[in-house]
Short mmCIF file of C-alpha atoms in Angstrom, two decimals:
data_model
loop_
_atom_site.label_atom_id
_atom_site.label_comp_id
_atom_site.label_asym_id
_atom_site.label_seq_id
_atom_site.Cartn_x
_atom_site.Cartn_y
_atom_site.Cartn_z
CA MET A 267 -23.67 -16.45 12.03
CA SER A 268 -19.94 -15.27 12.81
CA ARG A 269 -17.66 -14.66 9.88
CA PHE A 270 -14.64 -16.50 11.79
CA ALA A 271 -14.84 -20.08 13.31
CA ASN A 272 -12.51 -18.60 15.89
CA ARG A 273 -9.77 -15.95 17.33
CA ARG A 274 -6.81 -17.68 15.35
CA GLU A 275 -8.64 -17.42 12.27
CA ALA A 276 -9.56 -13.62 12.70
CA PHE A 277 -5.82 -13.23 13.62
CA TRP A 278 -4.68 -14.99 9.97
CA GLN A 279 -7.60 -13.21 8.16
CA GLY A 280 -5.80 -9.84 9.54
CA ILE A 281 -2.19 -10.54 8.64
CA ARG A 282 -3.85 -11.58 4.96
CA ASP A 283 -5.75 -8.31 4.93
CA ALA A 284 -2.56 -6.20 6.28
CA LEU A 285 -0.33 -7.96 3.11
CA GLY A 286 -1.82 -6.20 0.59
CA ALA A 287 -2.48 -2.46 0.72
CA PRO A 288 -1.76 -1.41 4.31
CA VAL A 289 1.91 -3.06 4.32
CA LEU A 290 2.51 -1.54 0.99
CA VAL A 291 1.22 2.24 1.79
CA LEU A 292 3.45 1.72 5.18
CA PHE A 293 6.59 0.55 3.51
CA ALA A 294 6.85 3.23 0.75
CA GLY A 295 5.79 6.00 3.35
CA MET A 296 8.63 4.63 5.74
CA VAL A 297 10.95 4.26 2.41
CA GLY A 298 10.30 8.50 1.88
CA PHE A 299 10.88 8.81 5.42
CA GLY A 300 14.38 6.89 5.68
CA ALA A 301 15.40 8.85 2.28
CA MET A 302 14.45 11.95 4.30
CA GLY A 303 16.18 11.49 7.13
CA ARG A 304 19.83 10.38 5.18
CA SER A 305 19.24 13.71 3.19
CA HIS A 306 18.82 15.63 6.48
CA GLY A 307 22.26 13.99 7.35
CA PHE A 308 20.61 11.91 10.74
CA ASP A 309 22.10 8.88 11.75
CA ALA A 310 21.00 5.09 10.41
CA TRP A 311 19.97 3.81 13.81
CA MET A 312 18.20 7.17 14.94
CA THR A 313 15.94 6.90 11.63
CA GLY A 314 15.10 3.32 12.17
CA LEU A 315 14.04 3.47 15.94
CA THR A 316 12.19 6.49 15.01
CA SER A 317 9.86 4.32 12.55
CA LEU A 318 10.03 1.35 15.08
CA LEU A 319 9.58 3.42 18.47
CA MET A 320 6.97 6.29 17.41
CA PHE A 321 5.86 5.10 14.41
CA ALA A 322 3.43 7.89 13.49
CA LEU A 323 4.83 9.16 10.03
CA PRO A 324 3.51 12.78 10.07
CA GLY A 325 4.82 13.00 13.50
CA GLN A 326 8.30 11.84 12.49
CA VAL A 327 8.59 14.34 9.69
CA VAL A 328 7.65 17.03 11.80
CA MET A 329 10.66 16.00 14.53
CA LEU A 330 13.29 15.59 11.63
CA GLU A 331 12.12 19.24 10.26
CA MET A 332 12.17 20.70 13.52
CA PHE A 333 15.20 19.13 14.59
CA ILE A 334 16.96 20.58 11.56
CA SER A 335 15.30 23.94 12.07
CA GLY A 336 17.00 24.03 15.50
CA SER A 337 13.95 24.15 17.01
CA SER A 338 14.21 23.55 21.23
CA LEU A 339 13.22 20.39 22.57
CA LEU A 340 10.52 21.45 24.61
CA ALA A 341 9.06 22.84 21.33
CA ILE A 342 9.83 19.78 19.23
CA GLY A 343 7.88 17.71 22.09
CA PHE A 344 4.85 19.70 22.04
CA ALA A 345 4.82 19.96 18.06
CA VAL A 346 4.92 16.34 18.13
CA THR A 347 2.39 15.67 20.71
CA LEU A 348 -0.26 17.86 19.09
CA THR A 349 0.09 16.19 15.75
CA SER A 350 -0.40 13.02 17.71
CA THR A 351 -3.29 13.50 19.09
CA ARG A 352 -5.57 12.02 16.22
CA PHE A 353 -4.53 9.05 18.36
CA VAL A 354 -6.94 9.71 20.88
CA THR A 355 -9.67 9.86 19.01
CA MET A 356 -8.84 6.82 16.70
CA VAL A 357 -8.01 4.74 19.93
CA VAL A 358 -11.18 6.18 21.58
CA THR A 359 -13.21 5.36 18.11
CA LEU A 360 -11.66 1.91 17.71
CA PHE A 361 -11.31 0.13 20.82
CA PRO A 362 -14.83 0.51 22.28
CA GLN A 363 -15.75 -1.97 19.47
CA LEU A 364 -14.02 -4.81 21.34
CA HIS A 365 -15.03 -7.38 23.29
CA ARG A 366 -15.49 -6.59 26.88
CA ARG A 367 -13.02 -9.14 27.94
CA ASP A 368 -10.38 -7.56 25.58
CA ARG A 369 -10.61 -4.11 27.26
CA ASN A 370 -8.00 -5.09 29.78
CA PRO A 371 -4.73 -3.40 30.49
CA LEU A 372 -2.90 -5.54 27.43
CA LEU A 373 -4.45 -2.68 25.29
CA TYR A 374 -1.66 -0.29 26.54
CA LEU A 375 0.79 -2.32 24.67
CA TRP A 376 -1.50 -3.32 21.24
CA VAL A 377 -2.24 0.43 21.11
CA HIS A 378 1.40 0.88 20.17
CA MET A 379 0.57 -0.83 17.19
CA LEU A 380 -2.43 1.64 15.57
CA ALA A 381 -1.52 3.73 12.73
CA MET A 382 -3.96 5.46 10.61
CA THR A 383 -3.47 2.55 8.15
CA ALA A 384 -4.71 -0.05 10.48
CA TRP A 385 -7.36 2.14 11.89
CA ALA A 386 -8.67 2.99 8.93
CA VAL A 387 -8.96 -0.74 7.77
CA SER A 388 -10.45 -1.82 11.10
CA MET A 389 -13.12 0.67 10.82
CA ARG A 390 -14.04 -1.09 7.81
CA GLU A 391 -13.90 -4.40 8.89
CA PHE A 392 -15.18 -4.60 12.16
CA PRO A 393 -18.93 -4.17 11.59
CA ARG A 394 -18.45 -6.89 9.24
CA MET A 395 -17.22 -9.63 12.37
CA SER A 396 -18.59 -10.34 15.83
CA ALA A 397 -16.69 -8.49 18.74
CA GLN A 398 -14.83 -11.47 20.55
CA HIS A 399 -12.77 -11.89 17.03
CA ARG A 400 -11.91 -8.19 16.87
CA LEU A 401 -8.65 -7.59 18.67
CA ASN A 402 -7.45 -10.72 17.21
CA TYR A 403 -8.11 -9.03 13.93
CA PHE A 404 -6.43 -6.08 14.59
CA ILE A 405 -3.34 -7.37 16.05
CA GLY A 406 -2.99 -9.60 12.84
CA LEU A 407 -3.75 -6.21 10.72
CA ALA A 408 -1.43 -4.19 12.80
CA LEU A 409 1.37 -6.19 13.57
CA PRO A 410 2.78 -6.38 10.04
CA CYS A 411 2.35 -2.76 9.35
CA TRP A 412 4.15 -1.78 12.30
CA LEU A 413 7.26 -4.18 11.79
CA ILE A 414 7.54 -3.46 8.19
CA SER A 415 8.36 0.48 8.90
CA PRO A 416 11.30 0.13 10.48
CA MET A 417 12.92 -1.92 7.66
CA GLY A 418 11.43 0.24 4.93
CA THR A 419 12.73 3.05 6.53
CA VAL A 420 16.50 1.38 7.11
CA LEU A 421 16.36 0.26 3.59
CA GLY A 422 15.09 3.99 2.24
CA TYR A 423 17.87 5.41 4.32
CA PHE A 424 20.43 2.84 2.32
CA VAL A 425 18.97 3.01 -1.29
CA ALA A 426 18.62 7.02 -0.88
CA GLY A 427 20.80 8.67 -3.38
CA TRP A 428 21.29 6.10 -6.25
CA VAL A 429 16.97 5.18 -6.68
CA PRO A 430 15.80 7.48 -9.45
CA ALA A 431 14.00 10.46 -7.85
CA ALA A 432 11.08 9.72 -9.65
CA VAL A 433 10.50 6.35 -8.19
CA THR A 434 11.03 7.91 -4.58
CA LEU A 435 8.25 10.24 -6.14
CA GLY A 436 5.85 7.37 -6.38
CA LEU A 437 6.83 5.86 -3.04
CA VAL A 438 5.90 9.29 -1.60
CA PHE A 439 2.50 9.87 -3.15
CA ILE A 440 1.31 6.07 -1.87
CA ASN A 441 0.56 7.36 1.68
CA PRO A 442 -1.88 10.51 1.45
CA LEU A 443 -3.56 8.86 -1.77
CA PHE A 444 -4.18 5.43 0.30
CA PHE A 445 -6.17 7.69 2.94
CA LEU A 446 -7.89 9.44 0.25
CA LEU A 447 -9.09 6.26 -1.42
CA THR A 448 -10.28 5.03 1.93
CA PHE A 449 -12.69 7.79 2.44
CA THR A 450 -14.72 6.59 -0.22
CA ASP A 451 -15.64 3.34 2.07
CA VAL A 452 -16.74 5.42 4.75
CA LYS A 453 -20.41 4.83 5.46
CA PRO A 454 -22.01 6.87 8.24
CA TRP A 455 -22.97 10.51 6.98
CA ALA A 456 -21.81 12.02 9.74
CA ASN A 457 -18.27 10.93 8.83
CA ARG A 458 -18.62 11.29 5.24
CA ILE A 459 -19.27 15.11 6.12
CA ALA A 460 -16.66 15.46 8.47
CA ILE A 461 -14.04 14.12 5.59
CA GLY A 462 -15.57 16.93 3.05
CA LEU A 463 -15.55 19.91 5.92
CA GLY A 464 -12.04 18.46 6.77
CA CYS A 465 -10.65 18.86 3.56
CA VAL A 466 -11.98 22.33 2.79
CA LEU A 467 -11.19 23.22 6.44
CA GLY A 468 -7.90 21.70 6.82
CA PRO A 469 -5.61 23.99 4.69
CA ALA A 470 -7.30 26.81 6.04
CA PHE A 471 -6.58 26.41 9.36
CA TYR A 472 -2.95 25.16 8.28
CA LEU A 473 -2.35 28.59 7.09
CA LEU A 474 -3.50 30.19 10.42
CA ASP A 475 -1.24 28.17 12.29
CA ALA A 476 0.27 24.67 11.43
CA ASP A 477 0.61 23.37 14.50
CA SER A 478 -2.64 23.07 15.85
CA SER A 479 -4.67 23.18 12.78
CA LEU A 480 -5.62 19.18 13.11
CA LEU A 481 -6.96 19.46 16.35
CA LEU A 482 -8.52 22.43 15.64
CA THR A 483 -10.17 21.47 12.08
CA GLY A 484 -11.26 18.01 13.57
CA LEU A 485 -12.99 19.64 16.38
CA VAL A 486 -14.74 22.29 14.16
CA ALA A 487 -15.26 20.00 10.95
CA GLY A 488 -16.48 17.14 13.43
CA SER A 489 -18.36 19.09 15.78
CA LEU A 490 -20.71 20.53 12.57
CA ALA A 491 -20.73 17.25 10.54
CA TYR A 492 -21.88 15.62 14.00
CA TRP A 493 -24.44 18.18 14.40
CA VAL A 494 -25.92 18.37 10.79
CA ASP A 495 -26.28 14.47 10.65
CA ARG A 496 -28.08 14.67 14.03
CA ARG A 497 -30.43 17.53 13.34
CA TRP A 498 -31.63 16.74 9.53
CA LEU A 499 -30.44 13.32 8.44
CA ARG A 500 -30.70 10.94 10.93
CA PRO A 501 -34.19 8.73 10.90
CA ARG A 502 -36.00 10.15 14.28
CA PRO A 503 -36.07 7.68 17.14
CA VAL A 504 -39.67 6.04 16.96
CA GLU A 505 -41.69 7.38 19.67
CA VAL A 506 -42.61 4.29 21.85
CA GLN A 507 -46.45 4.58 23.15
CA ALA A 508 -46.80 3.90 26.59
CA MET B 208 23.33 23.54 9.44
CA MET B 209 24.31 20.30 10.75
CA THR B 210 26.86 20.81 13.75
CA ALA B 211 28.37 17.67 15.76
CA ASP B 212 26.48 18.25 18.72
CA MET B 213 23.20 17.84 16.95
CA GLN B 214 24.31 14.14 16.16
CA GLY B 215 25.00 13.77 19.66
CA TRP B 216 22.86 13.64 22.77
CA GLY B 217 20.63 16.37 21.49
CA VAL B 218 18.75 14.15 18.67
CA TRP B 219 18.36 11.24 20.88
CA LEU B 220 16.92 13.48 23.53
CA ALA B 221 14.60 14.84 20.84
CA LEU B 222 13.56 11.29 19.73
CA SER B 223 12.47 10.47 23.28
CA ALA B 224 10.25 13.77 23.82
CA ALA B 225 9.33 13.01 20.62
CA CYS B 226 8.27 9.50 21.38
CA ILE B 227 6.84 10.09 24.84
CA GLY B 228 4.55 12.73 23.55
CA THR B 229 3.50 10.24 20.94
CA TYR B 230 2.40 7.17 22.86
CA VAL B 231 0.88 9.75 25.73
CA CYS B 232 -1.68 10.13 23.04
CA ARG B 233 -2.07 6.47 22.24
CA ALA B 234 -3.17 5.50 26.02
CA ALA B 235 -4.59 8.64 26.59
CA GLY B 236 -7.23 7.14 24.08
CA VAL B 237 -7.20 3.70 26.21
CA LYS B 238 -7.64 5.17 28.93
CA LEU B 239 -10.81 7.48 27.52
CA SER B 240 -11.89 4.72 25.63
CA GLY B 241 -12.90 2.30 29.00
CA HIS B 242 -15.49 5.03 29.24
CA ILE B 243 -17.31 5.20 26.00
CA HIS B 244 -20.04 3.16 24.45
CA GLN B 245 -19.81 2.62 20.89
CA ASP B 246 -23.57 3.30 20.88
CA SER B 247 -23.29 6.60 22.57
CA GLU B 248 -23.75 9.85 21.22
CA VAL B 249 -20.06 11.03 21.99
CA PHE B 250 -18.72 7.87 20.32
CA ARG B 251 -20.55 9.18 17.05
CA TRP B 252 -19.33 13.18 17.97
CA LEU B 253 -15.37 11.52 18.33
CA SER B 254 -15.96 9.67 15.22
CA ALA B 255 -16.55 12.39 13.20
CA VAL B 256 -13.94 14.84 14.98
CA THR B 257 -11.46 11.59 13.69
CA TYR B 258 -12.50 11.60 10.50
CA ALA B 259 -12.39 15.26 10.09
CA MET B 260 -8.74 15.25 11.57
CA VAL B 261 -7.93 12.29 9.49
CA ALA B 262 -9.21 14.15 5.82
CA ALA B 263 -7.28 17.73 7.26
CA LEU B 264 -4.17 15.76 7.46
CA THR B 265 -4.89 13.85 3.84
CA VAL B 266 -5.09 16.93 2.20
CA ARG B 267 -2.40 18.61 3.86
CA MET B 268 -0.12 15.85 2.57
CA ILE B 269 -1.46 16.29 -0.91
CA LEU B 270 -2.21 20.14 -1.46
CA MET B 271 0.86 21.28 1.10
CA PRO B 272 3.58 18.50 1.17
CA LEU B 273 6.97 18.83 2.27
CA GLY B 274 10.03 18.11 0.27
CA LEU B 275 9.95 16.07 -3.27
CA LEU B 276 6.37 16.02 -3.54
CA ALA B 277 6.02 19.59 -3.39
CA THR B 278 7.98 19.93 -6.57
CA VAL B 279 4.95 18.59 -8.51
CA PRO B 280 2.72 21.23 -9.76
CA VAL B 281 -0.41 20.79 -7.58
CA LEU B 282 -2.75 20.67 -10.28
CA LEU B 283 -1.19 17.52 -11.43
CA ARG B 284 -1.58 16.17 -7.91
CA VAL B 285 -5.05 16.98 -7.90
CA VAL B 286 -5.79 15.42 -11.15
CA ILE B 287 -3.81 12.07 -10.21
CA CYS B 288 -5.87 12.01 -7.18
CA ALA B 289 -8.93 12.61 -9.17
CA LEU B 290 -8.20 9.96 -11.98
CA SER B 291 -6.89 7.78 -8.85
CA LEU B 292 -10.41 8.18 -7.09
CA ALA B 293 -12.39 7.43 -10.27
CA VAL B 294 -10.69 4.06 -11.00
CA MET B 295 -11.48 3.16 -7.10
CA VAL B 296 -15.22 4.46 -7.17
CA SER B 297 -15.87 2.52 -10.72
CA SER B 298 -16.84 -0.70 -9.13
CA PRO B 299 -19.30 -1.21 -6.01
CA GLN B 300 -16.61 -3.42 -4.64
CA ARG B 301 -14.07 -1.01 -4.53
CA ARG B 302 -10.79 -0.99 -6.58
CA LEU B 303 -8.37 -0.19 -3.94
CA VAL B 304 -5.08 -1.53 -5.20
CA PRO B 305 -6.12 -0.68 -8.92
CA ALA B 306 -6.49 2.64 -7.89
CA LEU B 307 -3.12 2.80 -5.65
CA LEU B 308 -1.06 1.61 -8.53
CA THR B 309 -2.99 3.69 -11.23
CA GLY B 310 -1.83 6.98 -8.84
CA THR B 311 1.63 5.58 -8.40
CA LEU B 312 2.77 4.79 -11.77
CA LEU B 313 1.46 8.20 -13.17
CA MET B 314 3.48 9.81 -10.19
CA LEU B 315 6.17 7.97 -11.29
CA ALA B 316 5.81 8.33 -15.21
CA TYR B 317 5.45 11.92 -14.53
CA GLY B 318 9.26 11.75 -12.83
CA VAL B 319 10.25 9.96 -15.85
CA PHE B 320 9.50 12.78 -18.27
CA ARG B 321 10.99 15.66 -16.06
CA THR B 322 13.70 14.05 -15.74
CA SER B 323 14.55 13.29 -19.39
CA PRO B 324 15.22 15.62 -21.88
#
């Protein structure tokens, strides 16, 4: 029994799943980013291109903030790369679920469309479909998310100033709220504990050192959660009698 | 603040550096993922690490935001999150869009309330 008849059907289901909360979330976040670029005095082209070519909202915000505060190019590159380290493990946890046939160099192209939104939805949906449909589903899901981002950014850039602050406030808030809500859908206990510990340790490490705090939180909270799960929660493997 | 030079080549160099740094992380993920199986222990460990990172990032955006959101009292941000979560888990099917709307509209309402005299 397969959920989709063929790969095309999986692609269109991905598109349908994207055209709801995921596209809304990215659009809102990017409108906020566009408004921020405008208020910081950046060029509209440059602000829009950032969303198209970088497509990682936290890194984009870090870049703008550091540039305004006059940081060196090297420092900007380093800080942004550190905030993007989450992509390494996001890809490593998502792509091994793809069919062996799809795990080819084309993935270097598709990976650019991966953001936290598509990742969170894919992690939830992948187990519910067979492996050969996953890549097409992912492309259908991630493509609209990526394409809406520069549009939202440019729109945000041009409407900044005449949209009431209350609306902007609502839009900026959608992003963190979405991720918070998707956490309730996470099933494995190791990951649930990791989320709980990450919520507690994240702010603490952020106060110690902002740049490396994500990576540090991930390693400490994630390893601890993995260990707790392995030590106490996971059902013991059944001993095979010879 | 802004100088003429900042709008020139400096900003494009910063953008290039940031784009390359971000893409390198994505590409490194693809490279590494080729050696990892989804039922391996490494995979389970990395999943936990990733969820912890994403959680830390989310909490940071809520508790220590930059810009406009920082002007909203932290207690109010937390209460609105709690209400949205309550809407989300109120049904086993998960009410994602209603929960998102709850949070967004409450935040919007606060913004309207704040600006009205």
